[in-house]
mmCIF file of C-alpha atoms in Angstrom:
data_model
loop_
_atom_site.group_PDB
_atom_site.id
_atom_site.type_symbol
_atom_site.label_atom_id
_atom_site.label_comp_id
_atom_site.label_asym_id
_atom_site.label_seq_id
_atom_site.Cartn_x
_atom_site.Cartn_y
_atom_site.Cartn_z
ATOM 1 C CA MET Q 35 35.851 17.100 115.352
ATOM 2 C CA SER Q 36 35.317 20.129 113.157
ATOM 3 C CA ARG Q 37 37.984 22.775 113.052
ATOM 4 C CA THR Q 38 37.129 26.279 114.007
ATOM 5 C CA PRO Q 39 38.672 28.608 111.463
ATOM 6 C CA VAL Q 40 40.932 31.252 112.849
ATOM 7 C CA PRO Q 41 39.533 34.680 111.994
ATOM 8 C CA ALA Q 42 41.497 36.643 109.440
ATOM 9 C CA ARG Q 43 42.016 39.400 111.955
ATOM 10 C CA LEU Q 44 44.295 37.012 113.888
ATOM 11 C CA ARG Q 45 46.234 35.739 110.899
ATOM 12 C CA ASN Q 46 46.785 38.976 108.983
ATOM 13 C CA PRO Q 47 48.405 40.964 111.830
ATOM 14 C CA VAL Q 48 50.986 38.202 112.299
ATOM 15 C CA VAL Q 49 51.775 38.145 108.602
ATOM 16 C CA ALA Q 50 52.005 41.923 108.578
ATOM 17 C CA LEU Q 51 54.310 41.954 111.588
ATOM 18 C CA LEU Q 52 56.578 39.341 110.059
ATOM 19 C CA ALA Q 53 56.749 41.266 106.797
ATOM 20 C CA ALA Q 54 57.556 44.479 108.652
ATOM 21 C CA LEU Q 55 60.259 42.723 110.645
ATOM 22 C CA VAL Q 56 61.880 41.344 107.507
ATOM 23 C CA ALA Q 57 61.815 44.783 105.901
ATOM 24 C CA ALA Q 58 63.287 46.443 108.994
ATOM 25 C CA SER Q 59 66.011 43.812 109.191
ATOM 26 C CA ALA Q 60 66.975 44.450 105.587
ATOM 27 C CA VAL Q 61 67.202 48.183 106.223
ATOM 28 C CA LEU Q 62 69.271 47.761 109.391
ATOM 29 C CA LEU Q 63 71.619 45.218 107.860
ATOM 30 C CA GLY Q 64 72.064 47.440 104.848
ATOM 31 C CA ALA Q 65 72.944 50.372 107.071
ATOM 32 C CA GLY Q 66 75.498 48.265 108.947
ATOM 33 C CA SER Q 67 77.255 47.284 105.748
ATOM 34 C CA ALA Q 68 77.516 50.845 104.409
ATOM 35 C CA GLU Q 69 80.927 51.999 103.275
ATOM 36 C CA ALA Q 70 83.167 52.972 106.167
ATOM 37 C CA ALA Q 71 84.393 56.549 106.293
ATOM 38 C CA GLY Q 72 87.887 57.203 104.966
ATOM 39 C CA TYR Q 73 90.106 60.100 106.074
ATOM 40 C CA ARG Q 74 93.229 61.649 104.547
ATOM 41 C CA TYR Q 75 95.944 62.193 107.145
ATOM 42 C CA TRP Q 76 99.539 61.600 108.256
ATOM 43 C CA SER Q 77 99.827 58.466 110.414
ATOM 44 C CA PHE Q 78 102.688 57.915 112.850
ATOM 45 C CA TRP Q 79 104.684 54.668 113.215
ATOM 46 C CA ASP Q 80 107.354 53.069 115.404
ATOM 47 C CA GLY Q 81 109.994 50.828 113.858
ATOM 48 C CA ASN Q 82 110.841 47.705 115.848
ATOM 49 C CA GLY Q 83 113.971 46.865 113.871
ATOM 50 C CA LYS Q 84 112.213 44.835 111.174
ATOM 51 C CA ASN Q 85 108.611 46.011 110.925
ATOM 52 C CA TRP Q 86 106.395 49.022 111.521
ATOM 53 C CA GLU Q 87 103.935 49.282 114.406
ATOM 54 C CA TYR Q 88 101.230 51.950 114.666
ATOM 55 C CA ALA Q 89 102.358 54.368 117.366
ATOM 56 C CA THR Q 90 100.408 54.423 120.611
ATOM 57 C CA GLN Q 91 101.475 57.981 121.461
ATOM 58 C CA GLY Q 92 101.496 61.123 119.379
ATOM 59 C CA PRO Q 93 104.812 62.604 118.204
ATOM 60 C CA SER Q 94 104.577 65.557 120.577
ATOM 61 C CA LEU Q 95 104.346 63.184 123.559
ATOM 62 C CA LEU Q 96 106.702 60.397 122.530
ATOM 63 C CA ARG Q 97 110.364 60.919 123.423
ATOM 64 C CA PRO Q 98 112.312 58.277 121.506
ATOM 65 C CA ASP Q 99 115.615 56.835 122.643
ATOM 66 C CA ASP Q 100 118.834 57.180 120.728
ATOM 67 C CA GLY Q 101 118.729 54.684 117.866
ATOM 68 C CA ALA Q 102 114.958 54.782 117.421
ATOM 69 C CA VAL Q 103 113.299 54.653 113.988
ATOM 70 C CA GLN Q 104 110.000 56.389 113.385
ATOM 71 C CA GLY Q 105 107.852 56.763 110.319
ATOM 72 C CA PHE Q 106 105.199 59.081 108.930
ATOM 73 C CA ARG Q 107 102.857 58.022 106.119
ATOM 74 C CA PHE Q 108 100.269 60.148 104.312
ATOM 75 C CA ALA Q 109 97.298 58.139 103.038
ATOM 76 C CA VAL Q 110 93.546 57.674 103.116
ATOM 77 C CA SER Q 111 92.407 55.199 105.759
ATOM 78 C CA GLU Q 112 89.568 54.554 108.151
ATOM 79 C CA ASP Q 113 91.623 54.117 111.326
ATOM 80 C CA SER Q 114 94.759 52.491 112.701
ATOM 81 C CA GLY Q 115 93.491 49.057 111.654
ATOM 82 C CA ASP Q 116 93.817 49.731 107.940
ATOM 83 C CA ALA Q 117 96.351 52.570 107.878
ATOM 84 C CA ALA Q 118 99.065 52.322 105.212
ATOM 85 C CA GLN Q 119 102.602 51.832 106.517
ATOM 86 C CA PRO Q 120 105.685 53.728 105.370
ATOM 87 C CA ARG Q 121 107.192 52.116 102.255
ATOM 88 C CA ARG Q 122 110.760 52.177 103.538
ATOM 89 C CA ALA Q 123 112.244 49.690 105.980
ATOM 90 C CA PRO Q 124 112.859 50.899 109.560
ATOM 91 C CA ASP Q 125 116.633 50.468 109.265
ATOM 92 C CA PHE Q 126 118.452 52.778 111.673
ATOM 93 C CA GLY Q 127 121.897 51.683 110.506
ATOM 94 C CA ALA Q 128 121.182 52.580 106.887
ATOM 95 C CA ILE Q 129 119.396 55.861 107.620
ATOM 96 C CA CYS Q 130 121.916 57.239 110.116
ATOM 97 C CA ALA Q 131 125.055 55.721 108.614
ATOM 98 C CA ASP Q 132 126.422 59.148 107.653
ATOM 99 C CA THR Q 133 125.529 60.826 110.962
ATOM 100 C CA PRO Q 134 128.105 59.947 113.636
ATOM 101 C CA ALA Q 135 127.102 59.820 117.279
ATOM 102 C CA LYS Q 136 127.704 63.026 119.223
ATOM 103 C CA ASP Q 137 127.982 63.605 122.977
ATOM 104 C CA GLY Q 138 124.943 65.262 124.502
ATOM 105 C CA GLN Q 139 122.678 64.414 121.565
ATOM 106 C CA LYS Q 140 120.679 61.474 120.283
ATOM 107 C CA ARG Q 141 119.992 60.246 116.773
ATOM 108 C CA VAL Q 142 116.486 59.408 115.576
ATOM 109 C CA ALA Q 143 116.016 57.871 112.139
ATOM 110 C CA LEU Q 144 112.917 59.105 110.311
ATOM 111 C CA VAL Q 145 111.071 57.723 107.296
ATOM 112 C CA ILE Q 146 108.783 60.290 105.664
ATOM 113 C CA ASP Q 147 106.417 58.802 103.079
ATOM 114 C CA PRO Q 148 103.979 61.278 101.447
ATOM 115 C CA GLY Q 149 102.042 58.412 99.890
ATOM 116 C CA THR Q 150 100.722 57.879 96.377
ATOM 117 C CA ALA Q 151 98.956 60.059 93.826
ATOM 118 C CA ALA Q 152 95.713 58.209 94.615
ATOM 119 C CA ASP Q 153 95.837 59.534 98.187
ATOM 120 C CA ALA Q 154 96.882 63.069 97.279
ATOM 121 C CA PRO Q 155 94.446 65.986 97.550
ATOM 122 C CA ASP Q 156 93.093 67.332 94.264
ATOM 123 C CA GLY Q 157 95.670 69.368 92.381
ATOM 124 C CA GLU Q 158 98.641 68.156 94.426
ATOM 125 C CA LYS Q 159 101.418 65.693 93.661
ATOM 126 C CA PRO Q 160 103.096 63.868 96.540
ATOM 127 C CA PRO Q 161 106.863 64.305 96.855
ATOM 128 C CA ALA Q 162 109.066 61.230 96.830
ATOM 129 C CA PRO Q 163 109.502 59.260 100.071
ATOM 130 C CA ARG Q 164 112.693 60.107 101.921
ATOM 131 C CA THR Q 165 114.647 59.305 105.039
ATOM 132 C CA ALA Q 166 116.507 61.582 107.443
ATOM 133 C CA CYS Q 167 118.614 61.236 110.562
ATOM 134 C CA ALA Q 168 117.679 63.835 113.155
ATOM 135 C CA GLN Q 169 120.326 64.684 115.747
ATOM 136 C CA VAL Q 170 118.576 66.337 118.673
ATOM 137 C CA ALA Q 171 118.723 66.863 122.425
ATOM 138 C CA PRO Q 172 118.345 63.744 124.592
ATOM 139 C CA ASP Q 173 114.907 64.817 125.844
ATOM 140 C CA ALA Q 174 113.554 65.874 122.430
ATOM 141 C CA SER Q 175 110.166 64.571 121.323
ATOM 142 C CA SER Q 176 109.442 62.884 118.019
ATOM 143 C CA ALA Q 177 107.791 66.094 116.845
ATOM 144 C CA GLU Q 178 110.971 68.031 117.608
ATOM 145 C CA ALA Q 179 113.061 65.454 115.750
ATOM 146 C CA LEU Q 180 110.739 65.764 112.752
ATOM 147 C CA ALA Q 181 110.895 69.555 112.866
ATOM 148 C CA ALA Q 182 114.698 69.391 112.808
ATOM 149 C CA VAL Q 183 114.734 67.751 109.361
ATOM 150 C CA ALA Q 184 111.347 68.326 107.690
ATOM 151 C CA LYS Q 185 110.140 71.906 108.145
ATOM 152 C CA PRO Q 186 107.707 73.482 107.633
ATOM 153 C CA LEU Q 187 105.245 71.457 109.696
ATOM 154 C CA ARG Q 188 101.587 72.380 109.983
ATOM 155 C CA TYR Q 189 99.249 71.458 112.844
ATOM 156 C CA ASP Q 190 95.588 72.214 113.462
ATOM 157 C CA SER Q 191 94.012 73.533 116.673
ATOM 158 C CA SER Q 192 93.719 70.013 118.120
ATOM 159 C CA ALA Q 193 97.461 69.322 117.585
ATOM 160 C CA MET Q 194 96.833 67.006 114.648
ATOM 161 C CA LEU Q 195 99.759 66.907 112.246
ATOM 162 C CA CYS Q 196 98.456 68.294 108.944
ATOM 163 C CA ALA Q 197 101.545 68.766 106.761
ATOM 164 C CA ILE Q 198 105.215 67.738 106.651
ATOM 165 C CA SER Q 199 107.616 69.848 104.582
ATOM 166 C CA GLY Q 200 104.586 71.786 103.406
ATOM 167 C CA TYR Q 201 102.725 68.743 102.056
ATOM 168 C CA PRO Q 202 99.821 68.857 101.630
ATOM 169 C CA LYS Q 203 99.262 72.574 101.161
ATOM 170 C CA SER Q 204 95.793 72.494 102.755
ATOM 171 C CA GLY Q 205 93.393 70.182 104.527
ATOM 172 C CA CYS Q 206 93.779 68.199 107.720
ATOM 173 C CA GLY Q 207 92.214 64.812 108.364
ATOM 174 C CA GLU Q 208 89.289 65.549 106.055
ATOM 175 C CA GLN Q 209 86.761 62.848 105.216
ATOM 176 C CA VAL Q 210 87.057 61.734 101.611
ATOM 177 C CA SER Q 211 84.768 58.672 101.434
ATOM 178 C CA GLY Q 212 81.963 56.878 103.244
ATOM 179 C CA GLU Q 213 78.848 58.245 104.895
ATOM 180 C CA ASP Q 214 78.540 61.932 105.712
ATOM 181 C CA GLY Q 215 78.431 63.112 109.288
ATOM 182 C CA SER Q 216 81.140 60.882 110.734
ATOM 183 C CA ALA Q 217 83.458 62.419 113.289
ATOM 184 C CA LYS Q 218 86.884 63.616 112.237
ATOM 185 C CA PRO Q 219 89.498 60.995 113.172
ATOM 186 C CA THR Q 220 92.032 61.505 115.918
ATOM 187 C CA PRO Q 221 94.918 59.381 114.610
ATOM 188 C CA SER Q 222 98.191 58.800 116.424
ATOM 189 C CA THR Q 223 99.678 61.919 114.877
ATOM 190 C CA THR Q 224 97.842 64.070 117.427
ATOM 191 C CA ALA Q 225 99.152 64.980 120.834
ATOM 192 C CA SER Q 226 96.937 62.341 122.453
ATOM 193 C CA GLY Q 227 98.056 59.530 120.178
ATOM 194 C CA ARG Q 228 94.615 57.925 120.336
ATOM 195 C CA THR Q 229 92.157 57.152 117.583
ATOM 196 C CA ALA Q 230 88.547 58.301 117.682
ATOM 197 C CA ASP Q 231 87.413 54.659 117.959
ATOM 198 C CA GLU Q 232 89.649 54.089 120.992
ATOM 199 C CA ALA Q 233 88.313 57.202 122.695
ATOM 200 C CA ALA Q 234 84.743 56.064 122.067
ATOM 201 C CA ASP Q 235 85.498 52.682 123.653
ATOM 202 C CA ASP Q 236 86.601 54.401 126.869
ATOM 203 C CA SER Q 237 83.614 56.744 126.998
ATOM 204 C CA GLY Q 238 81.164 53.954 127.712
ATOM 205 C CA ASP Q 239 78.579 55.308 125.267
ATOM 206 C CA GLY Q 240 77.022 52.821 122.928
ATOM 207 C CA GLY Q 241 79.329 49.979 123.880
ATOM 208 C CA GLY Q 242 77.488 48.091 126.604
ATOM 209 C CA GLY Q 243 73.940 47.608 125.295
ATOM 210 C CA PRO Q 244 72.637 44.884 122.985
ATOM 211 C CA SER Q 245 73.101 45.474 119.297
ATOM 212 C CA VAL Q 246 70.235 46.331 116.977
ATOM 213 C CA GLY Q 247 70.791 43.050 115.163
ATOM 214 C CA LEU Q 248 70.386 41.102 118.408
ATOM 215 C CA LEU Q 249 67.115 42.869 119.242
ATOM 216 C CA VAL Q 250 65.780 42.234 115.762
ATOM 217 C CA GLY Q 251 66.704 38.562 116.055
ATOM 218 C CA ILE Q 252 64.882 38.233 119.382
ATOM 219 C CA GLY Q 253 61.832 39.898 117.887
ATOM 220 C CA ALA Q 254 61.915 37.507 114.953
ATOM 221 C CA VAL Q 255 61.968 34.487 117.268
ATOM 222 C CA LEU Q 256 59.013 35.812 119.262
ATOM 223 C CA LEU Q 257 56.957 36.549 116.169
ATOM 224 C CA LEU Q 258 57.724 33.162 114.686
ATOM 225 C CA GLY Q 259 56.534 31.641 117.942
ATOM 226 C CA VAL Q 260 53.252 33.552 117.675
ATOM 227 C CA ALA Q 261 52.885 32.388 114.091
ATOM 228 C CA ALA Q 262 53.397 28.785 115.183
ATOM 229 C CA VAL Q 263 50.677 29.090 117.824
ATOM 230 C CA VAL Q 264 48.260 30.569 115.306
ATOM 231 C CA GLN Q 265 49.017 27.774 112.843
ATOM 232 C CA ALA Q 266 48.451 25.164 115.521
ATOM 233 C CA ARG Q 267 45.030 26.660 116.344
ATOM 234 C CA ARG Q 268 44.090 26.541 112.687
ATOM 235 C CA ARG Q 269 44.748 22.792 112.605
ATOM 236 C CA ARG Q 270 42.515 21.951 115.550
#
């Protein structure tokens, strides 16, 4: 039996579609692997006795108990997942050893770490890390405890903590790396205590549909199937 050649107009579109799909996949995968945005800000931490845990509430909302240890660290990070921890241990006994307990007040140990020169804004030098024992009213918030030992504090209009003891002199959560156009972070040092990523998860936007990579993969399978059919017809 003689084989009927498949017209070029059937073969070439398939080849063209496959080539376009490969090119689109490369572009999309490249976009997905682009450098994540980094932001310069003060992060807020809870000490659990041995280690630091990223705070789930902002300092203006959290009202620590007597004997609590809390930390603040200035650094460049993407979000809570890669935020730098304070470089002092959360040791209440050591920090508040010289501050005796007092009736009608509570003691909150604070670790204030302005970070490294690499994270500092241009033209500024970070002060040395320090600790302090704040003795405040029983219902005082973490922000009030911080204000008692580390003034002046600076906040922006969204209640994001911008400066502790005047450092840094300017700026507040500004983007310093990654792609342009990303939203300003809302780290745990705001009144809400929630990151921008966490807020986006709750909004329902962009989280429930199939990913671009999945759609591209499905398209690739379909086009490869078409190519297989065309090849089979050529062999008849």
